[in-house]
Amino acid sequence: MSDGIHVIAEEVKICTKCPLHQTRKNAVPGEGDPLAKIMFVGEAPGFYEDVQGRPFVGAAGKLLTELIENILCIPRPSVFITNIVKCRPPENRDPLPNEVEACSQYLDRQIMLIKPKVLITLGRHSSNYILGKAGIKIKGVTDVRGKMFSLFMFDMLLNVMPTLHPAAALYNPQLKVQIEEDFRKLKNFVNTSF
Ligand code: URA
Ligand code: SF4
């Protein structure tokens, strides 16, 4: 990892800025290529992520990895994967506003360092946070999934594509079709844009 990304990861691992540090086993800074053109942002670590200190290593992670490898046709380590909140909320509850407030500075810094060609927000919370930075309010992810936004944020023009959270698609065949459709759009965008 490049110096900057490594420094953020070390800060996250010892962070005590919000109460989630009290219940975590491991903070999950994120992983992947610091020069990645494609960056994924989920919500928060779950059980297995907390145990391993790595993002998306449970069942939802298995689906995300398959979508990256089988639809984008690239190895998972060539992208960067992280979450809005870096420590697991107890019982996998939704992150609280004060936790997002305390933690999102790490994500913001990761985005500014990596400067991805496209940022994929996974699910409502992640989409809400990122689109919200550009003043876009959403009711749910359904309205915006699969759409490519070009937004000025973090001092750059950033392409953002929201899609469903892989955990939602796991046990719902209809949503699985939709997330696969979005990944094919993403593949198309990647092929034609960079
Ligand atoms: N769900 C998320 O949002 N992030 C993870 O890292 C794992 C599951
Ligand atoms: Fe720090 Fe974020 Fe973990 Fe809270 S969730 S302790 S802000 S790294």
mmCIF file with all atom_site columns, C-alpha atoms and ligand atoms in Angstrom:
data_model
loop_
_atom_site.group_PDB
_atom_site.id
_atom_site.type_symbol
_atom_site.label_atom_id
_atom_site.label_alt_id
_atom_site.label_comp_id
_atom_site.label_asym_id
_atom_site.label_entity_id
_atom_site.label_seq_id
_atom_site.pdbx_PDB_ins_code
_atom_site.Cartn_x
_atom_site.Cartn_y
_atom_site.Cartn_z
_atom_site.occupancy
_atom_site.B_iso_or_equiv
_atom_site.pdbx_formal_charge
_atom_site.auth_seq_id
_atom_site.auth_comp_id
_atom_site.auth_asym_id
_atom_site.auth_atom_id
_atom_site.pdbx_PDB_model_num
ATOM   1   C  CA  . MET A 1 1   ? 0.000   0.000   0.000   1.00 0.00 ? 1   MET A CA  1
ATOM   2   C  CA  . SER A 1 2   ? 1.195   3.528   -0.635  1.00 0.00 ? 2   SER A CA  1
ATOM   3   C  CA  . ASP A 1 3   ? 2.307   5.485   2.406   1.00 0.00 ? 3   ASP A CA  1
ATOM   4   C  CA  . GLY A 1 4   ? -0.856  7.527   2.809   1.00 0.00 ? 4   GLY A CA  1
ATOM   5   C  CA  . ILE A 1 5   ? -3.238  4.588   2.743   1.00 0.00 ? 5   ILE A CA  1
ATOM   6   C  CA  . HIS A 1 6   ? -1.018  2.702   5.169   1.00 0.00 ? 6   HIS A CA  1
ATOM   7   C  CA  . VAL A 1 7   ? -0.976  5.662   7.555   1.00 0.00 ? 7   VAL A CA  1
ATOM   8   C  CA  . ILE A 1 8   ? -4.789  5.870   7.541   1.00 0.00 ? 8   ILE A CA  1
ATOM   9   C  CA  . ALA A 1 9   ? -5.022  2.119   8.224   1.00 0.00 ? 9   ALA A CA  1
ATOM   10  C  CA  . GLU A 1 10  ? -2.698  2.427   11.226  1.00 0.00 ? 10  GLU A CA  1
ATOM   11  C  CA  . GLU A 1 11  ? -4.783  5.324   12.595  1.00 0.00 ? 11  GLU A CA  1
ATOM   12  C  CA  . VAL A 1 12  ? -8.000  3.329   12.172  1.00 0.00 ? 12  VAL A CA  1
ATOM   13  C  CA  . LYS A 1 13  ? -6.595  0.268   13.968  1.00 0.00 ? 13  LYS A CA  1
ATOM   14  C  CA  . ILE A 1 14  ? -6.038  2.270   17.182  1.00 0.00 ? 14  ILE A CA  1
ATOM   15  C  CA  . CYS A 1 15  ? -8.912  4.733   16.790  1.00 0.00 ? 15  CYS A CA  1
ATOM   16  C  CA  . THR A 1 16  ? -11.117 5.505   19.815  1.00 0.00 ? 16  THR A CA  1
ATOM   17  C  CA  . LYS A 1 17  ? -13.139 8.383   18.321  1.00 0.00 ? 17  LYS A CA  1
ATOM   18  C  CA  . CYS A 1 18  ? -16.502 6.669   18.821  1.00 0.00 ? 18  CYS A CA  1
ATOM   19  C  CA  . PRO A 1 19  ? -17.978 4.064   21.192  1.00 0.00 ? 19  PRO A CA  1
ATOM   20  C  CA  . LEU A 1 20  ? -17.681 1.263   18.596  1.00 0.00 ? 20  LEU A CA  1
ATOM   21  C  CA  . HIS A 1 21  ? -14.025 0.833   19.573  1.00 0.00 ? 21  HIS A CA  1
ATOM   22  C  CA  . GLN A 1 22  ? -15.179 -0.638  22.891  1.00 0.00 ? 22  GLN A CA  1
ATOM   23  C  CA  . THR A 1 23  ? -16.894 -3.654  21.341  1.00 0.00 ? 23  THR A CA  1
ATOM   24  C  CA  . ARG A 1 24  ? -14.728 -4.359  18.281  1.00 0.00 ? 24  ARG A CA  1
ATOM   25  C  CA  . LYS A 1 25  ? -12.283 -7.239  18.007  1.00 0.00 ? 25  LYS A CA  1
ATOM   26  C  CA  . ASN A 1 26  ? -10.517 -5.612  15.056  1.00 0.00 ? 26  ASN A CA  1
ATOM   27  C  CA  . ALA A 1 27  ? -11.043 -2.376  13.202  1.00 0.00 ? 27  ALA A CA  1
ATOM   28  C  CA  . VAL A 1 28  ? -11.411 -2.869  9.438   1.00 0.00 ? 28  VAL A CA  1
ATOM   29  C  CA  . PRO A 1 29  ? -9.636  -0.076  7.546   1.00 0.00 ? 29  PRO A CA  1
ATOM   30  C  CA  . GLY A 1 30  ? -10.196 -1.540  4.077   1.00 0.00 ? 30  GLY A CA  1
ATOM   31  C  CA  . GLU A 1 31  ? -7.937  -3.304  1.609   1.00 0.00 ? 31  GLU A CA  1
ATOM   32  C  CA  . GLY A 1 32  ? -6.836  -3.398  -1.997  1.00 0.00 ? 32  GLY A CA  1
ATOM   33  C  CA  . ASP A 1 33  ? -4.740  -1.495  -4.500  1.00 0.00 ? 33  ASP A CA  1
ATOM   34  C  CA  . PRO A 1 34  ? -4.053  2.103   -3.353  1.00 0.00 ? 34  PRO A CA  1
ATOM   35  C  CA  . LEU A 1 35  ? -3.864  2.989   -7.057  1.00 0.00 ? 35  LEU A CA  1
ATOM   36  C  CA  . ALA A 1 36  ? -7.175  1.253   -7.808  1.00 0.00 ? 36  ALA A CA  1
ATOM   37  C  CA  . LYS A 1 37  ? -9.384  2.738   -10.518 1.00 0.00 ? 37  LYS A CA  1
ATOM   38  C  CA  . ILE A 1 38  ? -12.437 1.088   -8.956  1.00 0.00 ? 38  ILE A CA  1
ATOM   39  C  CA  . MET A 1 39  ? -13.374 1.574   -5.300  1.00 0.00 ? 39  MET A CA  1
ATOM   40  C  CA  . PHE A 1 40  ? -16.239 -0.043  -3.366  1.00 0.00 ? 40  PHE A CA  1
ATOM   41  C  CA  . VAL A 1 41  ? -17.791 1.402   -0.227  1.00 0.00 ? 41  VAL A CA  1
ATOM   42  C  CA  . GLY A 1 42  ? -19.994 -0.736  2.020   1.00 0.00 ? 42  GLY A CA  1
ATOM   43  C  CA  . GLU A 1 43  ? -21.669 0.077   5.297   1.00 0.00 ? 43  GLU A CA  1
ATOM   44  C  CA  . ALA A 1 44  ? -19.812 -1.384  8.261   1.00 0.00 ? 44  ALA A CA  1
ATOM   45  C  CA  . PRO A 1 45  ? -17.953 -4.590  9.185   1.00 0.00 ? 45  PRO A CA  1
ATOM   46  C  CA  . GLY A 1 46  ? -20.010 -7.612  10.208  1.00 0.00 ? 46  GLY A CA  1
ATOM   47  C  CA  . PHE A 1 47  ? -19.083 -10.602 12.377  1.00 0.00 ? 47  PHE A CA  1
ATOM   48  C  CA  . TYR A 1 48  ? -16.385 -12.172 10.178  1.00 0.00 ? 48  TYR A CA  1
ATOM   49  C  CA  . GLU A 1 49  ? -14.923 -8.824  9.158   1.00 0.00 ? 49  GLU A CA  1
ATOM   50  C  CA  . ASP A 1 50  ? -14.550 -7.917  12.844  1.00 0.00 ? 50  ASP A CA  1
ATOM   51  C  CA  . VAL A 1 51  ? -12.831 -11.261 13.543  1.00 0.00 ? 51  VAL A CA  1
ATOM   52  C  CA  . GLN A 1 52  ? -10.426 -10.994 10.596  1.00 0.00 ? 52  GLN A CA  1
ATOM   53  C  CA  . GLY A 1 53  ? -9.919  -7.218  10.362  1.00 0.00 ? 53  GLY A CA  1
ATOM   54  C  CA  . ARG A 1 54  ? -10.716 -7.421  6.634   1.00 0.00 ? 54  ARG A CA  1
ATOM   55  C  CA  . PRO A 1 55  ? -13.704 -6.047  4.664   1.00 0.00 ? 55  PRO A CA  1
ATOM   56  C  CA  . PHE A 1 56  ? -16.306 -8.234  2.970   1.00 0.00 ? 56  PHE A CA  1
ATOM   57  C  CA  . VAL A 1 57  ? -15.034 -11.681 3.974   1.00 0.00 ? 57  VAL A CA  1
ATOM   58  C  CA  . GLY A 1 58  ? -18.403 -13.188 5.013   1.00 0.00 ? 58  GLY A CA  1
ATOM   59  C  CA  . ALA A 1 59  ? -21.277 -14.380 2.827   1.00 0.00 ? 59  ALA A CA  1
ATOM   60  C  CA  . ALA A 1 60  ? -21.941 -10.921 1.352   1.00 0.00 ? 60  ALA A CA  1
ATOM   61  C  CA  . GLY A 1 61  ? -18.223 -10.637 0.691   1.00 0.00 ? 61  GLY A CA  1
ATOM   62  C  CA  . LYS A 1 62  ? -18.243 -13.921 -1.187  1.00 0.00 ? 62  LYS A CA  1
ATOM   63  C  CA  . LEU A 1 63  ? -20.946 -12.546 -3.502  1.00 0.00 ? 63  LEU A CA  1
ATOM   64  C  CA  . LEU A 1 64  ? -19.093 -9.236  -3.940  1.00 0.00 ? 64  LEU A CA  1
ATOM   65  C  CA  . THR A 1 65  ? -15.888 -11.110 -4.791  1.00 0.00 ? 65  THR A CA  1
ATOM   66  C  CA  . GLU A 1 66  ? -17.747 -13.257 -7.351  1.00 0.00 ? 66  GLU A CA  1
ATOM   67  C  CA  . LEU A 1 67  ? -19.277 -10.163 -8.982  1.00 0.00 ? 67  LEU A CA  1
ATOM   68  C  CA  . ILE A 1 68  ? -15.840 -8.528  -9.224  1.00 0.00 ? 68  ILE A CA  1
ATOM   69  C  CA  . GLU A 1 69  ? -14.148 -11.637 -10.587 1.00 0.00 ? 69  GLU A CA  1
ATOM   70  C  CA  . ASN A 1 70  ? -16.884 -13.048 -12.813 1.00 0.00 ? 70  ASN A CA  1
ATOM   71  C  CA  . ILE A 1 71  ? -18.604 -9.929  -14.182 1.00 0.00 ? 71  ILE A CA  1
ATOM   72  C  CA  . LEU A 1 72  ? -15.869 -7.271  -14.067 1.00 0.00 ? 72  LEU A CA  1
ATOM   73  C  CA  . CYS A 1 73  ? -13.346 -10.053 -14.845 1.00 0.00 ? 73  CYS A CA  1
ATOM   74  C  CA  . ILE A 1 74  ? -10.626 -8.556  -12.642 1.00 0.00 ? 74  ILE A CA  1
ATOM   75  C  CA  . PRO A 1 75  ? -8.939  -9.897  -9.490  1.00 0.00 ? 75  PRO A CA  1
ATOM   76  C  CA  . ARG A 1 76  ? -10.359 -8.626  -6.187  1.00 0.00 ? 76  ARG A CA  1
ATOM   77  C  CA  . PRO A 1 77  ? -6.943  -7.246  -5.039  1.00 0.00 ? 77  PRO A CA  1
ATOM   78  C  CA  . SER A 1 78  ? -6.946  -4.856  -8.027  1.00 0.00 ? 78  SER A CA  1
ATOM   79  C  CA  . VAL A 1 79  ? -9.820  -2.813  -6.577  1.00 0.00 ? 79  VAL A CA  1
ATOM   80  C  CA  . PHE A 1 80  ? -10.060 -1.043  -3.199  1.00 0.00 ? 80  PHE A CA  1
ATOM   81  C  CA  . ILE A 1 81  ? -12.791 -2.128  -0.777  1.00 0.00 ? 81  ILE A CA  1
ATOM   82  C  CA  . THR A 1 82  ? -13.796 -0.353  2.403   1.00 0.00 ? 82  THR A CA  1
ATOM   83  C  CA  . ASN A 1 83  ? -16.774 0.794   4.492   1.00 0.00 ? 83  ASN A CA  1
ATOM   84  C  CA  . ILE A 1 84  ? -18.167 4.065   5.822   1.00 0.00 ? 84  ILE A CA  1
ATOM   85  C  CA  . VAL A 1 85  ? -17.759 2.904   9.422   1.00 0.00 ? 85  VAL A CA  1
ATOM   86  C  CA  . LYS A 1 86  ? -14.611 0.930   10.235  1.00 0.00 ? 86  LYS A CA  1
ATOM   87  C  CA  . CYS A 1 87  ? -15.686 -0.950  13.405  1.00 0.00 ? 87  CYS A CA  1
ATOM   88  C  CA  . ARG A 1 88  ? -18.527 -3.454  13.733  1.00 0.00 ? 88  ARG A CA  1
ATOM   89  C  CA  . PRO A 1 89  ? -21.759 -2.127  15.249  1.00 0.00 ? 89  PRO A CA  1
ATOM   90  C  CA  . PRO A 1 90  ? -23.037 -4.591  17.911  1.00 0.00 ? 90  PRO A CA  1
ATOM   91  C  CA  . GLU A 1 91  ? -25.488 -7.191  16.472  1.00 0.00 ? 91  GLU A CA  1
ATOM   92  C  CA  . ASN A 1 92  ? -24.835 -5.655  13.023  1.00 0.00 ? 92  ASN A CA  1
ATOM   93  C  CA  . ARG A 1 93  ? -27.248 -2.816  13.768  1.00 0.00 ? 93  ARG A CA  1
ATOM   94  C  CA  . ASP A 1 94  ? -27.189 0.231   11.462  1.00 0.00 ? 94  ASP A CA  1
ATOM   95  C  CA  . PRO A 1 95  ? -24.390 2.674   12.252  1.00 0.00 ? 95  PRO A CA  1
ATOM   96  C  CA  . LEU A 1 96  ? -25.637 5.651   14.300  1.00 0.00 ? 96  LEU A CA  1
ATOM   97  C  CA  . PRO A 1 97  ? -25.295 9.210   12.960  1.00 0.00 ? 97  PRO A CA  1
ATOM   98  C  CA  . ASN A 1 98  ? -22.610 10.058  15.542  1.00 0.00 ? 98  ASN A CA  1
ATOM   99  C  CA  . GLU A 1 99  ? -20.602 6.978   14.489  1.00 0.00 ? 99  GLU A CA  1
ATOM   100 C  CA  . VAL A 1 100 ? -20.788 7.941   10.800  1.00 0.00 ? 100 VAL A CA  1
ATOM   101 C  CA  . GLU A 1 101 ? -19.874 11.503  11.772  1.00 0.00 ? 101 GLU A CA  1
ATOM   102 C  CA  . ALA A 1 102 ? -16.833 10.342  13.747  1.00 0.00 ? 102 ALA A CA  1
ATOM   103 C  CA  . CYS A 1 103 ? -15.611 7.746   11.248  1.00 0.00 ? 103 CYS A CA  1
ATOM   104 C  CA  . SER A 1 104 ? -16.309 9.164   7.798   1.00 0.00 ? 104 SER A CA  1
ATOM   105 C  CA  . GLN A 1 105 ? -13.183 11.351  7.838   1.00 0.00 ? 105 GLN A CA  1
ATOM   106 C  CA  . TYR A 1 106 ? -11.184 8.146   7.245   1.00 0.00 ? 106 TYR A CA  1
ATOM   107 C  CA  . LEU A 1 107 ? -13.274 7.235   4.183   1.00 0.00 ? 107 LEU A CA  1
ATOM   108 C  CA  . ASP A 1 108 ? -13.049 10.801  2.867   1.00 0.00 ? 108 ASP A CA  1
ATOM   109 C  CA  . ARG A 1 109 ? -9.256  10.689  3.162   1.00 0.00 ? 109 ARG A CA  1
ATOM   110 C  CA  . GLN A 1 110 ? -9.104  7.271   1.478   1.00 0.00 ? 110 GLN A CA  1
ATOM   111 C  CA  . ILE A 1 111 ? -11.147 8.570   -1.467  1.00 0.00 ? 111 ILE A CA  1
ATOM   112 C  CA  . MET A 1 112 ? -8.987  11.697  -1.788  1.00 0.00 ? 112 MET A CA  1
ATOM   113 C  CA  . LEU A 1 113 ? -5.809  9.601   -1.824  1.00 0.00 ? 113 LEU A CA  1
ATOM   114 C  CA  . ILE A 1 114 ? -6.991  6.854   -4.171  1.00 0.00 ? 114 ILE A CA  1
ATOM   115 C  CA  . LYS A 1 115 ? -8.888  9.170   -6.534  1.00 0.00 ? 115 LYS A CA  1
ATOM   116 C  CA  . PRO A 1 116 ? -10.762 6.267   -8.153  1.00 0.00 ? 116 PRO A CA  1
ATOM   117 C  CA  . LYS A 1 117 ? -12.151 6.520   -11.685 1.00 0.00 ? 117 LYS A CA  1
ATOM   118 C  CA  . VAL A 1 118 ? -15.398 5.170   -10.310 1.00 0.00 ? 118 VAL A CA  1
ATOM   119 C  CA  . LEU A 1 119 ? -16.762 4.746   -6.801  1.00 0.00 ? 119 LEU A CA  1
ATOM   120 C  CA  . ILE A 1 120 ? -19.443 2.104   -6.230  1.00 0.00 ? 120 ILE A CA  1
ATOM   121 C  CA  . THR A 1 121 ? -21.646 2.646   -3.198  1.00 0.00 ? 121 THR A CA  1
ATOM   122 C  CA  . LEU A 1 122 ? -23.123 -0.588  -1.847  1.00 0.00 ? 122 LEU A CA  1
ATOM   123 C  CA  . GLY A 1 123 ? -26.583 -0.153  -0.366  1.00 0.00 ? 123 GLY A CA  1
ATOM   124 C  CA  . ARG A 1 124 ? -28.631 2.716   1.026   1.00 0.00 ? 124 ARG A CA  1
ATOM   125 C  CA  . HIS A 1 125 ? -26.319 3.953   3.792   1.00 0.00 ? 125 HIS A CA  1
ATOM   126 C  CA  . SER A 1 126 ? -23.241 4.193   1.638   1.00 0.00 ? 126 SER A CA  1
ATOM   127 C  CA  . SER A 1 127 ? -25.165 5.723   -1.289  1.00 0.00 ? 127 SER A CA  1
ATOM   128 C  CA  . ASN A 1 128 ? -26.849 8.177   1.037   1.00 0.00 ? 128 ASN A CA  1
ATOM   129 C  CA  . TYR A 1 129 ? -23.555 9.280   2.555   1.00 0.00 ? 129 TYR A CA  1
ATOM   130 C  CA  . ILE A 1 130 ? -21.692 9.745   -0.749  1.00 0.00 ? 130 ILE A CA  1
ATOM   131 C  CA  . LEU A 1 131 ? -24.542 11.280  -2.784  1.00 0.00 ? 131 LEU A CA  1
ATOM   132 C  CA  . GLY A 1 132 ? -25.346 13.441  0.245   1.00 0.00 ? 132 GLY A CA  1
ATOM   133 C  CA  . LYS A 1 133 ? -21.875 14.994  -0.094  1.00 0.00 ? 133 LYS A CA  1
ATOM   134 C  CA  . ALA A 1 134 ? -23.099 16.420  -3.412  1.00 0.00 ? 134 ALA A CA  1
ATOM   135 C  CA  . GLY A 1 135 ? -26.401 17.515  -1.924  1.00 0.00 ? 135 GLY A CA  1
ATOM   136 C  CA  . ILE A 1 136 ? -28.409 14.634  -3.410  1.00 0.00 ? 136 ILE A CA  1
ATOM   137 C  CA  . LYS A 1 137 ? -31.033 13.192  -1.078  1.00 0.00 ? 137 LYS A CA  1
ATOM   138 C  CA  . ILE A 1 138 ? -32.345 9.670   -1.770  1.00 0.00 ? 138 ILE A CA  1
ATOM   139 C  CA  . LYS A 1 139 ? -35.294 7.744   -0.351  1.00 0.00 ? 139 LYS A CA  1
ATOM   140 C  CA  . GLY A 1 140 ? -33.734 4.390   -1.011  1.00 0.00 ? 140 GLY A CA  1
ATOM   141 C  CA  . VAL A 1 141 ? -31.115 2.822   -3.221  1.00 0.00 ? 141 VAL A CA  1
ATOM   142 C  CA  . THR A 1 142 ? -33.756 1.458   -5.638  1.00 0.00 ? 142 THR A CA  1
ATOM   143 C  CA  . ASP A 1 143 ? -34.249 4.865   -7.284  1.00 0.00 ? 143 ASP A CA  1
ATOM   144 C  CA  . VAL A 1 144 ? -30.570 5.388   -8.029  1.00 0.00 ? 144 VAL A CA  1
ATOM   145 C  CA  . ARG A 1 145 ? -29.062 1.920   -8.480  1.00 0.00 ? 145 ARG A CA  1
ATOM   146 C  CA  . GLY A 1 146 ? -27.210 1.362   -11.735 1.00 0.00 ? 146 GLY A CA  1
ATOM   147 C  CA  . LYS A 1 147 ? -27.114 5.078   -12.551 1.00 0.00 ? 147 LYS A CA  1
ATOM   148 C  CA  . MET A 1 148 ? -23.775 6.749   -13.163 1.00 0.00 ? 148 MET A CA  1
ATOM   149 C  CA  . PHE A 1 149 ? -23.404 10.103  -11.420 1.00 0.00 ? 149 PHE A CA  1
ATOM   150 C  CA  . SER A 1 150 ? -20.614 12.516  -12.185 1.00 0.00 ? 150 SER A CA  1
ATOM   151 C  CA  . LEU A 1 151 ? -20.245 14.673  -9.089  1.00 0.00 ? 151 LEU A CA  1
ATOM   152 C  CA  . PHE A 1 152 ? -17.875 17.330  -7.887  1.00 0.00 ? 152 PHE A CA  1
ATOM   153 C  CA  . MET A 1 153 ? -16.721 16.297  -4.440  1.00 0.00 ? 153 MET A CA  1
ATOM   154 C  CA  . PHE A 1 154 ? -13.463 15.891  -2.528  1.00 0.00 ? 154 PHE A CA  1
ATOM   155 C  CA  . ASP A 1 155 ? -11.927 18.526  -4.828  1.00 0.00 ? 155 ASP A CA  1
ATOM   156 C  CA  . MET A 1 156 ? -12.425 16.368  -7.928  1.00 0.00 ? 156 MET A CA  1
ATOM   157 C  CA  . LEU A 1 157 ? -14.986 15.202  -10.424 1.00 0.00 ? 157 LEU A CA  1
ATOM   158 C  CA  . LEU A 1 158 ? -15.938 11.753  -9.210  1.00 0.00 ? 158 LEU A CA  1
ATOM   159 C  CA  . ASN A 1 159 ? -17.981 9.101   -11.025 1.00 0.00 ? 159 ASN A CA  1
ATOM   160 C  CA  . VAL A 1 160 ? -20.316 7.396   -8.575  1.00 0.00 ? 160 VAL A CA  1
ATOM   161 C  CA  . MET A 1 161 ? -22.519 4.366   -9.242  1.00 0.00 ? 161 MET A CA  1
ATOM   162 C  CA  . PRO A 1 162 ? -24.815 3.219   -6.445  1.00 0.00 ? 162 PRO A CA  1
ATOM   163 C  CA  . THR A 1 163 ? -25.931 -0.392  -6.381  1.00 0.00 ? 163 THR A CA  1
ATOM   164 C  CA  . LEU A 1 164 ? -27.611 -2.753  -3.947  1.00 0.00 ? 164 LEU A CA  1
ATOM   165 C  CA  . HIS A 1 165 ? -25.820 -4.087  -0.920  1.00 0.00 ? 165 HIS A CA  1
ATOM   166 C  CA  . PRO A 1 166 ? -24.664 -7.642  -1.712  1.00 0.00 ? 166 PRO A CA  1
ATOM   167 C  CA  . ALA A 1 167 ? -26.147 -8.820  1.603   1.00 0.00 ? 167 ALA A CA  1
ATOM   168 C  CA  . ALA A 1 168 ? -29.597 -7.815  0.329   1.00 0.00 ? 168 ALA A CA  1
ATOM   169 C  CA  . ALA A 1 169 ? -29.069 -9.709  -2.925  1.00 0.00 ? 169 ALA A CA  1
ATOM   170 C  CA  . LEU A 1 170 ? -27.785 -12.859 -1.227  1.00 0.00 ? 170 LEU A CA  1
ATOM   171 C  CA  . TYR A 1 171 ? -31.097 -14.524 -0.489  1.00 0.00 ? 171 TYR A CA  1
ATOM   172 C  CA  . ASN A 1 172 ? -33.300 -12.642 -2.956  1.00 0.00 ? 172 ASN A CA  1
ATOM   173 C  CA  . PRO A 1 173 ? -33.033 -13.919 -6.559  1.00 0.00 ? 173 PRO A CA  1
ATOM   174 C  CA  . GLN A 1 174 ? -34.734 -10.787 -7.953  1.00 0.00 ? 174 GLN A CA  1
ATOM   175 C  CA  . LEU A 1 175 ? -32.245 -8.472  -6.269  1.00 0.00 ? 175 LEU A CA  1
ATOM   176 C  CA  . LYS A 1 176 ? -29.399 -10.752 -7.339  1.00 0.00 ? 176 LYS A CA  1
ATOM   177 C  CA  . VAL A 1 177 ? -30.449 -10.214 -10.958 1.00 0.00 ? 177 VAL A CA  1
ATOM   178 C  CA  . GLN A 1 178 ? -30.455 -6.448  -10.330 1.00 0.00 ? 178 GLN A CA  1
ATOM   179 C  CA  . ILE A 1 179 ? -27.006 -6.299  -8.756  1.00 0.00 ? 179 ILE A CA  1
ATOM   180 C  CA  . GLU A 1 180 ? -25.623 -8.424  -11.605 1.00 0.00 ? 180 GLU A CA  1
ATOM   181 C  CA  . GLU A 1 181 ? -27.219 -6.030  -14.090 1.00 0.00 ? 181 GLU A CA  1
ATOM   182 C  CA  . ASP A 1 182 ? -25.545 -3.076  -12.327 1.00 0.00 ? 182 ASP A CA  1
ATOM   183 C  CA  . PHE A 1 183 ? -22.169 -4.816  -12.423 1.00 0.00 ? 183 PHE A CA  1
ATOM   184 C  CA  . ARG A 1 184 ? -22.548 -5.374  -16.179 1.00 0.00 ? 184 ARG A CA  1
ATOM   185 C  CA  . LYS A 1 185 ? -23.223 -1.634  -16.555 1.00 0.00 ? 185 LYS A CA  1
ATOM   186 C  CA  . LEU A 1 186 ? -20.133 -0.964  -14.499 1.00 0.00 ? 186 LEU A CA  1
ATOM   187 C  CA  . LYS A 1 187 ? -18.115 -3.320  -16.704 1.00 0.00 ? 187 LYS A CA  1
ATOM   188 C  CA  . ASN A 1 188 ? -19.351 -1.425  -19.753 1.00 0.00 ? 188 ASN A CA  1
ATOM   189 C  CA  . PHE A 1 189 ? -18.436 1.914   -18.192 1.00 0.00 ? 189 PHE A CA  1
ATOM   190 C  CA  . VAL A 1 190 ? -14.952 0.649   -17.297 1.00 0.00 ? 190 VAL A CA  1
ATOM   191 C  CA  . ASN A 1 191 ? -14.426 -0.711  -20.826 1.00 0.00 ? 191 ASN A CA  1
ATOM   192 C  CA  . THR A 1 192 ? -15.491 2.490   -22.542 1.00 0.00 ? 192 THR A CA  1
ATOM   193 C  CA  . SER A 1 193 ? -14.113 5.106   -20.123 1.00 0.00 ? 193 SER A CA  1
ATOM   194 C  CA  . PHE A 1 194 ? -10.685 3.941   -18.986 1.00 0.00 ? 194 PHE A CA  1
HETATM 195 N  N1  . URA B 2 .   ? -21.211 -5.608  4.925   1.00 0.00 ? 1   URA B N1  1
HETATM 196 C  C1  . URA B 2 .   ? -20.621 -4.408  4.770   1.00 0.00 ? 1   URA B C1  1
HETATM 197 O  O1  . URA B 2 .   ? -21.265 -3.401  4.546   1.00 0.00 ? 1   URA B O1  1
HETATM 198 N  N2  . URA B 2 .   ? -19.305 -4.354  4.873   1.00 0.00 ? 1   URA B N2  1
HETATM 199 C  C2  . URA B 2 .   ? -18.527 -5.424  5.104   1.00 0.00 ? 1   URA B C2  1
HETATM 200 O  O2  . URA B 2 .   ? -17.294 -5.264  5.174   1.00 0.00 ? 1   URA B O2  1
HETATM 201 C  C3  . URA B 2 .   ? -19.167 -6.667  5.252   1.00 0.00 ? 1   URA B C3  1
HETATM 202 C  C4  . URA B 2 .   ? -20.510 -6.739  5.169   1.00 0.00 ? 1   URA B C4  1
HETATM 203 FE FE1 . SF4 B 3 .   ? -12.826 5.105   15.191  1.00 0.00 ? 2   SF4 B FE1 1
HETATM 204 FE FE2 . SF4 B 3 .   ? -14.455 4.633   13.170  1.00 0.00 ? 2   SF4 B FE2 1
HETATM 205 FE FE3 . SF4 B 3 .   ? -13.888 2.684   14.852  1.00 0.00 ? 2   SF4 B FE3 1
HETATM 206 FE FE4 . SF4 B 3 .   ? -15.426 4.708   15.650  1.00 0.00 ? 2   SF4 B FE4 1
HETATM 207 S  S1  . SF4 B 3 .   ? -15.929 3.196   14.064  1.00 0.00 ? 2   SF4 B S1  1
HETATM 208 S  S2  . SF4 B 3 .   ? -13.714 3.823   16.800  1.00 0.00 ? 2   SF4 B S2  1
HETATM 209 S  S3  . SF4 B 3 .   ? -14.527 6.428   14.544  1.00 0.00 ? 2   SF4 B S3  1
HETATM 210 S  S4  . SF4 B 3 .   ? -12.450 3.690   13.479  1.00 0.00 ? 2   SF4 B S4  1
#
